[in-house]
PDB file of C-alpha atoms and ligand atoms in Angstrom:
ATOM      1  CA  UNK A   1      -3.591 -17.166   1.085  1.00 97.00           C
ATOM      2  CA  UNK A   2      -6.204 -14.541   1.934  1.00 97.00           C
ATOM      3  CA  UNK A   3      -6.988 -16.359   5.200  1.00 98.00           C
ATOM      4  CA  UNK A   4      -3.308 -16.662   6.144  1.00 98.00           C
ATOM      5  CA  UNK A   5      -2.410 -13.079   5.256  1.00 98.00           C
ATOM      6  CA  UNK A   6      -5.522 -11.684   6.944  1.00 98.00           C
ATOM      7  CA  UNK A   7      -4.608 -13.571  10.121  1.00 98.00           C
ATOM      8  CA  UNK A   8      -1.040 -12.238  10.052  1.00 98.00           C
ATOM      9  CA  UNK A   9      -2.219  -8.650   9.475  1.00 98.00           C
ATOM     10  CA  UNK A  10      -4.889  -8.920  12.183  1.00 98.00           C
ATOM     11  CA  UNK A  11      -2.284 -10.190  14.663  1.00 98.00           C
ATOM     12  CA  UNK A  12      -0.159  -7.114  13.968  1.00 98.00           C
ATOM     13  CA  UNK A  13      -3.095  -4.758  14.414  1.00 98.00           C
ATOM     14  CA  UNK A  14      -4.060  -6.411  17.699  1.00 98.00           C
ATOM     15  CA  UNK A  15      -0.441  -6.122  18.873  1.00 98.00           C
ATOM     16  CA  UNK A  16      -0.400  -2.417  18.021  1.00 98.00           C
ATOM     17  CA  UNK A  17      -3.630  -1.750  19.865  1.00 98.00           C
ATOM     18  CA  UNK A  18      -2.411  -3.781  22.837  1.00 98.00           C
ATOM     19  CA  UNK A  19       0.895  -1.931  22.983  1.00 98.00           C
ATOM     20  CA  UNK A  20      -0.100   1.611  22.033  1.00 98.00           C
ATOM     21  CA  UNK A  21      -3.879   1.778  22.082  1.00 98.00           C
ATOM     22  CA  UNK A  22      -3.941   2.299  18.328  1.00 98.00           C
ATOM     23  CA  UNK A  23      -2.706   0.703  15.114  1.00 98.00           C
ATOM     24  CA  UNK A  24      -2.225   1.667  11.480  1.00 98.00           C
ATOM     25  CA  UNK A  25      -2.551  -0.374   8.319  1.00 99.00           C
ATOM     26  CA  UNK A  26      -1.448   0.558   4.792  1.00 99.00           C
ATOM     27  CA  UNK A  27      -3.031  -1.492   2.023  1.00 98.00           C
ATOM     28  CA  UNK A  28      -2.465  -1.643  -1.715  1.00 98.00           C
ATOM     29  CA  UNK A  29      -5.116  -1.250  -4.349  1.00 97.00           C
ATOM     30  CA  UNK A  30      -5.581  -3.078  -7.617  1.00 95.00           C
ATOM     31  CA  UNK A  31      -7.305  -6.448  -7.937  1.00 95.00           C
ATOM     32  CA  UNK A  32      -5.258  -8.799  -5.752  1.00 97.00           C
ATOM     33  CA  UNK A  33      -6.307  -7.444  -2.337  1.00 98.00           C
ATOM     34  CA  UNK A  34     -10.086  -7.777  -2.834  1.00 97.00           C
ATOM     35  CA  UNK A  35     -10.240 -11.317  -1.418  1.00 97.00           C
ATOM     36  CA  UNK A  36      -7.883 -10.382   1.416  1.00 98.00           C
ATOM     37  CA  UNK A  37     -10.127  -7.456   2.356  1.00 98.00           C
ATOM     38  CA  UNK A  38     -13.238  -9.647   2.438  1.00 98.00           C
ATOM     39  CA  UNK A  39     -11.511 -11.943   4.955  1.00 98.00           C
ATOM     40  CA  UNK A  40      -9.681  -9.270   6.968  1.00 98.00           C
ATOM     41  CA  UNK A  41     -12.816  -7.191   7.563  1.00 98.00           C
ATOM     42  CA  UNK A  42     -14.262  -9.990   9.704  1.00 97.00           C
ATOM     43  CA  UNK A  43     -11.191 -10.160  11.946  1.00 98.00           C
ATOM     44  CA  UNK A  44     -12.062  -9.921  15.627  1.00 97.00           C
ATOM     45  CA  UNK A  45     -10.171  -6.812  16.729  1.00 98.00           C
ATOM     46  CA  UNK A  46     -10.844  -3.326  18.057  1.00 98.00           C
ATOM     47  CA  UNK A  47     -11.221  -1.676  14.630  1.00 98.00           C
ATOM     48  CA  UNK A  48     -12.080   1.663  16.254  1.00 98.00           C
ATOM     49  CA  UNK A  49      -8.412   1.924  17.168  1.00 98.00           C
ATOM     50  CA  UNK A  50      -7.175   1.308  13.620  1.00 98.00           C
ATOM     51  CA  UNK A  51      -6.248   3.914  10.983  1.00 98.00           C
ATOM     52  CA  UNK A  52      -6.293   2.547   7.422  1.00 98.00           C
ATOM     53  CA  UNK A  53      -4.544   4.313   4.543  1.00 98.00           C
ATOM     54  CA  UNK A  54      -3.808   3.294   0.931  1.00 98.00           C
ATOM     55  CA  UNK A  55      -0.181   2.458   0.128  1.00 98.00           C
ATOM     56  CA  UNK A  56      -0.743   4.582  -2.934  1.00 98.00           C
ATOM     57  CA  UNK A  57      -3.609   6.157  -4.838  1.00 98.00           C
ATOM     58  CA  UNK A  58      -4.587   6.966  -8.368  1.00 98.00           C
ATOM     59  CA  UNK A  59      -5.387  10.684  -8.545  1.00 98.00           C
ATOM     60  CA  UNK A  60      -9.092  10.180  -9.284  1.00 98.00           C
ATOM     61  CA  UNK A  61     -12.293  10.978  -7.421  1.00 97.00           C
ATOM     62  CA  UNK A  62     -13.454   8.338  -4.975  1.00 97.00           C
ATOM     63  CA  UNK A  63     -16.450   7.760  -7.258  1.00 97.00           C
ATOM     64  CA  UNK A  64     -14.100   6.411  -9.938  1.00 98.00           C
ATOM     65  CA  UNK A  65     -13.767   2.664 -10.511  1.00 97.00           C
ATOM     66  CA  UNK A  66     -10.016   3.307 -10.438  1.00 97.00           C
ATOM     67  CA  UNK A  67     -10.013   4.705  -6.898  1.00 98.00           C
ATOM     68  CA  UNK A  68      -8.138   2.670  -4.284  1.00 98.00           C
ATOM     69  CA  UNK A  69     -10.038   4.578  -1.597  1.00 98.00           C
ATOM     70  CA  UNK A  70     -13.273   3.304  -3.144  1.00 98.00           C
ATOM     71  CA  UNK A  71     -11.938  -0.288  -3.190  1.00 98.00           C
ATOM     72  CA  UNK A  72     -10.919  -0.083   0.474  1.00 98.00           C
ATOM     73  CA  UNK A  73     -14.209   1.462   1.599  1.00 98.00           C
ATOM     74  CA  UNK A  74     -16.318  -1.016  -0.404  1.00 98.00           C
ATOM     75  CA  UNK A  75     -14.403  -4.204   0.387  1.00 98.00           C
ATOM     76  CA  UNK A  76     -12.519  -3.684   3.653  1.00 98.00           C
ATOM     77  CA  UNK A  77     -14.298  -1.012   5.688  1.00 98.00           C
ATOM     78  CA  UNK A  78     -17.505  -2.982   6.060  1.00 98.00           C
ATOM     79  CA  UNK A  79     -19.098  -4.549   9.121  1.00 93.00           C
ATOM     80  CA  UNK A  80     -16.920  -4.339  12.216  1.00 93.00           C
ATOM     81  CA  UNK A  81     -14.017  -2.999  10.141  1.00 98.00           C
ATOM     82  CA  UNK A  82     -16.263  -0.084   9.181  1.00 98.00           C
ATOM     83  CA  UNK A  83     -15.390   1.384  12.585  1.00 98.00           C
ATOM     84  CA  UNK A  84     -11.780   1.928  11.466  1.00 98.00           C
ATOM     85  CA  UNK A  85     -10.641   5.416  10.502  1.00 98.00           C
ATOM     86  CA  UNK A  86      -9.769   5.819   6.797  1.00 98.00           C
ATOM     87  CA  UNK A  87      -7.153   8.371   5.768  1.00 98.00           C
ATOM     88  CA  UNK A  88      -7.212   8.950   2.026  1.00 98.00           C
ATOM     89  CA  UNK A  89      -4.228  10.014  -0.057  1.00 98.00           C
ATOM     90  CA  UNK A  90      -6.554  11.874  -2.430  1.00 98.00           C
ATOM     91  CA  UNK A  91      -8.055  15.291  -1.901  1.00 97.00           C
ATOM     92  CA  UNK A  92     -10.110  17.449  -4.267  1.00 96.00           C
ATOM     93  CA  UNK A  93      -7.308  19.152  -6.222  1.00 97.00           C
ATOM     94  CA  UNK A  94      -6.544  19.003  -9.947  1.00 98.00           C
ATOM     95  CA  UNK A  95      -3.215  17.171  -9.571  1.00 98.00           C
ATOM     96  CA  UNK A  96      -1.326  15.272  -6.855  1.00 98.00           C
ATOM     97  CA  UNK A  97       1.332  17.962  -7.019  1.00 95.00           C
ATOM     98  CA  UNK A  98      -1.352  20.564  -6.209  1.00 96.00           C
ATOM     99  CA  UNK A  99      -2.828  18.382  -3.470  1.00 96.00           C
ATOM    100  CA  UNK A 100       0.322  17.126  -1.800  1.00 93.00           C
ATOM    101  CA  UNK A 101       0.587  19.817   0.875  1.00 94.00           C
ATOM    102  CA  UNK A 102      -3.034  19.191   1.973  1.00 97.00           C
ATOM    103  CA  UNK A 103      -2.476  15.423   1.874  1.00 98.00           C
ATOM    104  CA  UNK A 104       0.541  15.867   4.112  1.00 96.00           C
ATOM    105  CA  UNK A 105      -1.731  17.512   6.680  1.00 97.00           C
ATOM    106  CA  UNK A 106      -4.301  14.704   6.389  1.00 97.00           C
ATOM    107  CA  UNK A 107      -1.767  11.889   6.828  1.00 98.00           C
ATOM    108  CA  UNK A 108      -0.649  13.277  10.193  1.00 97.00           C
ATOM    109  CA  UNK A 109      -3.656  11.282  11.469  1.00 96.00           C
ATOM    110  CA  UNK A 110      -1.969   7.980  10.555  1.00 98.00           C
ATOM    111  CA  UNK A 111       0.228   6.621  13.368  1.00 98.00           C
ATOM    112  CA  UNK A 112       3.700   5.761  12.052  1.00 98.00           C
ATOM    113  CA  UNK A 113       5.482   3.464  11.714  1.00 98.00           C
ATOM    114  CA  UNK A 114       2.605   1.456  10.270  1.00 98.00           C
ATOM    115  CA  UNK A 115       1.837  -1.703  12.192  1.00 98.00           C
ATOM    116  CA  UNK A 116       1.322  -3.477   8.886  1.00 99.00           C
ATOM    117  CA  UNK A 117       1.761  -2.564   5.221  1.00 99.00           C
ATOM    118  CA  UNK A 118       0.578  -4.854   2.427  1.00 99.00           C
ATOM    119  CA  UNK A 119       2.324  -4.292  -0.899  1.00 98.00           C
ATOM    120  CA  UNK A 120       1.257  -5.653  -4.248  1.00 98.00           C
ATOM    121  CA  UNK A 121       3.380  -5.958  -7.372  1.00 98.00           C
ATOM    122  CA  UNK A 122       2.704  -5.320 -11.022  1.00 98.00           C
ATOM    123  CA  UNK A 123       4.070  -7.543 -13.798  1.00 98.00           C
ATOM    124  CA  UNK A 124       6.433  -4.681 -14.631  1.00 98.00           C
ATOM    125  CA  UNK A 125       8.010  -5.032 -11.188  1.00 98.00           C
ATOM    126  CA  UNK A 126       6.436  -1.931  -9.681  1.00 98.00           C
ATOM    127  CA  UNK A 127       5.143  -1.849  -6.148  1.00 98.00           C
ATOM    128  CA  UNK A 128       3.162   0.949  -4.495  1.00 98.00           C
ATOM    129  CA  UNK A 129       3.451   3.654  -7.159  1.00 98.00           C
ATOM    130  CA  UNK A 130       7.160   3.040  -7.647  1.00 98.00           C
ATOM    131  CA  UNK A 131       6.878   2.518 -11.382  1.00 98.00           C
ATOM    132  CA  UNK A 132       9.771   2.026 -13.831  1.00 98.00           C
ATOM    133  CA  UNK A 133      10.266   5.408 -15.514  1.00 98.00           C
ATOM    134  CA  UNK A 134       8.434   7.247 -12.736  1.00 98.00           C
ATOM    135  CA  UNK A 135       9.182  10.989 -12.854  1.00 98.00           C
ATOM    136  CA  UNK A 136      10.024  11.045  -9.105  1.00 98.00           C
ATOM    137  CA  UNK A 137      11.112   7.436  -8.676  1.00 98.00           C
ATOM    138  CA  UNK A 138      14.570   8.337  -7.317  1.00 98.00           C
ATOM    139  CA  UNK A 139      12.988  10.613  -4.713  1.00 98.00           C
ATOM    140  CA  UNK A 140      10.402   7.981  -3.736  1.00 98.00           C
ATOM    141  CA  UNK A 141      13.095   5.295  -3.314  1.00 98.00           C
ATOM    142  CA  UNK A 142      15.569   7.532  -1.479  1.00 98.00           C
ATOM    143  CA  UNK A 143      16.173   5.793   1.860  1.00 96.00           C
ATOM    144  CA  UNK A 144      16.937   9.195   3.385  1.00 97.00           C
ATOM    145  CA  UNK A 145      14.020  10.934   1.689  1.00 97.00           C
ATOM    146  CA  UNK A 146      12.198  13.337   3.991  1.00 96.00           C
ATOM    147  CA  UNK A 147       8.924  13.516   2.069  1.00 97.00           C
ATOM    148  CA  UNK A 148       6.459  10.909   3.379  1.00 98.00           C
ATOM    149  CA  UNK A 149       4.191  11.106   0.309  1.00 97.00           C
ATOM    150  CA  UNK A 150       5.329  11.609  -3.268  1.00 97.00           C
ATOM    151  CA  UNK A 151       3.404  12.486  -6.420  1.00 97.00           C
ATOM    152  CA  UNK A 152       4.319  10.124  -9.269  1.00 98.00           C
ATOM    153  CA  UNK A 153       3.719  10.088 -13.005  1.00 98.00           C
ATOM    154  CA  UNK A 154       4.927   7.180 -15.092  1.00 98.00           C
ATOM    155  CA  UNK A 155       4.247   5.596 -18.502  1.00 96.00           C
ATOM    156  CA  UNK A 156       2.726   2.457 -16.927  1.00 93.00           C
ATOM    157  CA  UNK A 157       0.828   4.145 -14.120  1.00 97.00           C
ATOM    158  CA  UNK A 158      -2.315   5.295 -15.901  1.00 96.00           C
ATOM    159  CA  UNK A 159      -3.454   8.304 -13.888  1.00 97.00           C
ATOM    160  CA  UNK A 160      -1.078  10.527 -11.943  1.00 98.00           C
ATOM    161  CA  UNK A 161      -0.384   8.850  -8.605  1.00 98.00           C
ATOM    162  CA  UNK A 162       0.470   9.708  -5.038  1.00 98.00           C
ATOM    163  CA  UNK A 163       2.352   7.194  -2.911  1.00 98.00           C
ATOM    164  CA  UNK A 164       3.846   6.727   0.516  1.00 98.00           C
ATOM    165  CA  UNK A 165       7.598   6.794   0.119  1.00 98.00           C
ATOM    166  CA  UNK A 166       9.864   3.738   0.363  1.00 98.00           C
ATOM    167  CA  UNK A 167      11.396   4.707   3.741  1.00 98.00           C
ATOM    168  CA  UNK A 168       7.946   5.110   5.251  1.00 98.00           C
ATOM    169  CA  UNK A 169       6.846   1.699   3.972  1.00 98.00           C
ATOM    170  CA  UNK A 170      10.103  -0.005   5.021  1.00 98.00           C
ATOM    171  CA  UNK A 171       9.714   1.382   8.533  1.00 98.00           C
ATOM    172  CA  UNK A 172       6.482  -0.618   8.949  1.00 98.00           C
ATOM    173  CA  UNK A 173       6.522  -2.988  11.893  1.00 98.00           C
ATOM    174  CA  UNK A 174       5.397  -5.698   9.479  1.00 98.00           C
ATOM    175  CA  UNK A 175       5.731  -5.597   5.693  1.00 98.00           C
ATOM    176  CA  UNK A 176       3.932  -8.042   3.414  1.00 98.00           C
ATOM    177  CA  UNK A 177       4.232  -8.582  -0.334  1.00 98.00           C
ATOM    178  CA  UNK A 178       1.013 -10.064  -1.699  1.00 98.00           C
ATOM    179  CA  UNK A 179       1.167 -11.569  -5.208  1.00 98.00           C
ATOM    180  CA  UNK A 180      -0.874 -14.151  -7.077  1.00 98.00           C
ATOM    181  CA  UNK A 181      -0.401 -16.292 -10.175  1.00 98.00           C
ATOM    182  CA  UNK A 182       2.333 -17.863 -12.249  1.00 98.00           C
ATOM    183  CA  UNK A 183       3.145 -14.691 -14.181  1.00 98.00           C
ATOM    184  CA  UNK A 184       3.896 -12.777 -11.008  1.00 98.00           C
ATOM    185  CA  UNK A 185       5.898 -15.683  -9.597  1.00 98.00           C
ATOM    186  CA  UNK A 186       8.196 -15.400 -12.603  1.00 98.00           C
ATOM    187  CA  UNK A 187       8.331 -11.623 -12.250  1.00 98.00           C
ATOM    188  CA  UNK A 188       9.216 -12.042  -8.567  1.00 98.00           C
ATOM    189  CA  UNK A 189      12.001 -14.501  -9.405  1.00 98.00           C
ATOM    190  CA  UNK A 190      13.408 -12.008 -11.905  1.00 98.00           C
ATOM    191  CA  UNK A 191      13.125  -9.239  -9.329  1.00 98.00           C
ATOM    192  CA  UNK A 192      15.053 -11.394  -6.850  1.00 97.00           C
ATOM    193  CA  UNK A 193      17.844 -11.686  -9.427  1.00 98.00           C
ATOM    194  CA  UNK A 194      20.546  -9.131 -10.245  1.00 97.00           C
ATOM    195  CA  UNK A 195      19.526  -5.984 -12.045  1.00 98.00           C
ATOM    196  CA  UNK A 196      18.853  -2.284 -11.587  1.00 98.00           C
ATOM    197  CA  UNK A 197      16.293  -1.273  -8.983  1.00 98.00           C
ATOM    198  CA  UNK A 198      14.894   1.339 -11.301  1.00 98.00           C
ATOM    199  CA  UNK A 199      14.018  -1.337 -13.871  1.00 98.00           C
ATOM    200  CA  UNK A 200      12.024  -3.279 -11.250  1.00 98.00           C
ATOM    201  CA  UNK A 201      11.433  -0.978  -8.274  1.00 98.00           C
ATOM    202  CA  UNK A 202      10.087  -3.828  -6.113  1.00 98.00           C
ATOM    203  CA  UNK A 203      13.819  -4.693  -5.876  1.00 98.00           C
ATOM    204  CA  UNK A 204      14.258  -1.680  -3.615  1.00 98.00           C
ATOM    205  CA  UNK A 205      11.940  -3.374  -1.122  1.00 98.00           C
ATOM    206  CA  UNK A 206      13.426  -6.860  -1.544  1.00 98.00           C
ATOM    207  CA  UNK A 207      17.006  -5.582  -1.148  1.00 98.00           C
ATOM    208  CA  UNK A 208      16.329  -3.127   1.668  1.00 98.00           C
ATOM    209  CA  UNK A 209      17.199  -5.498   4.477  1.00 97.00           C
ATOM    210  CA  UNK A 210      13.753  -4.897   5.975  1.00 97.00           C
ATOM    211  CA  UNK A 211      11.951  -8.184   6.670  1.00 97.00           C
ATOM    212  CA  UNK A 212       9.288  -8.747   3.990  1.00 98.00           C
ATOM    213  CA  UNK A 213       6.842 -11.671   4.280  1.00 98.00           C
ATOM    214  CA  UNK A 214       5.985 -12.769   0.746  1.00 98.00           C
ATOM    215  CA  UNK A 215       2.539 -14.307   0.281  1.00 98.00           C
ATOM    216  CA  UNK A 216       2.098 -16.055  -3.058  1.00 98.00           C
ATOM    217  CA  UNK A 217      -0.567 -18.408  -4.353  1.00 97.00           C
ATOM    218  CA  UNK A 218      -0.984 -19.898  -7.835  1.00 95.00           C
TER     219      UNK A 218
HETATM  220  C1  LIG B   1      -2.266   0.222  -7.353  1.00 53.73           C
HETATM  221  C2  LIG B   1      -1.475  -0.604  -6.369  1.00 53.73           C
HETATM  222  C3  LIG B   1      -0.362  -1.260  -7.108  1.00 53.73           C
HETATM  223  C4  LIG B   1      -0.784  -2.709  -7.163  1.00 53.73           C
HETATM  224  C5  LIG B   1      -0.142  -3.404  -8.324  1.00 53.73           C
HETATM  225  C6  LIG B   1      -0.737  -4.806  -8.490  1.00 53.73           C
HETATM  226  O1  LIG B   1      -2.743   1.297  -6.993  1.00 53.73           O
HETATM  227  O2  LIG B   1      -2.406  -0.277  -8.491  1.00 53.73           O
HETATM  228  O3  LIG B   1      -1.194  -0.064  -5.219  1.00 53.73           O
HETATM  229  O4  LIG B   1       0.922  -1.137  -6.585  1.00 53.73           O
HETATM  230  O5  LIG B   1      -0.438  -3.353  -5.945  1.00 53.73           O
HETATM  231  O6  LIG B   1      -0.406  -2.634  -9.475  1.00 53.73           O
HETATM  232  O7  LIG B   1      -2.071  -4.649  -8.856  1.00 53.73           O
HETATM  233  P1  LIG B   1      -2.999  -5.928  -9.135  1.00 53.73           P
HETATM  234  O8  LIG B   1      -3.296  -6.529  -7.792  1.00 53.73           O
HETATM  235  O9  LIG B   1      -4.242  -5.358  -9.779  1.00 53.73           O
HETATM  236  O10 LIG B   1      -2.230  -6.862 -10.037  1.00 53.73           O
END
């Protein structure tokens, strides 16, 4: 799965560079993407023209084990891929609410729409930082929402989060949902069923009408 998804993402980045001289990639954190990153970083493409940003971020210092920025730098931005530009969603401020204005300035460096965005999914049906019970979930899922990045606090989120909004992610030229294991296959089947989006926010992606390529392996 990592080989197949890395090839699909690399194709999109090459297409972006070919067409516009630059490309952007949004990647999720957590544990699933590690193997993907190890394969993708060796892709033969002009990484200097690529901007990489996290789909979402835990509001922790990059030195933290919980940092998605740390995961991306350590596992993806190595070797040739180390020439890519990384745009973090975290800045040195006490809370994401405090930091959001500065982050909005930083993210201007990420070409949009993204050429590729790779979403993960939690067993609670969250994706990005769209968590059930999130304090700003409605705002983050608002298809007409104007804010590109949203601070999010939620019972299942651990640290305060900051996340690209749903409309920004759905506008990606290619959107991938990357999930592994039997548990998540069952969660995905439930998400594909009827039910409120706010109970399983990944439903907002699956029902959006935007093409989503689902990559699943046992
Ligand atoms: C994060 C991710 C999040 C992740 C899911 C799945 O910051 O945690 O962006 O949306 O994709 O929580 O995480 P796992 O791959 O660890 O199961």
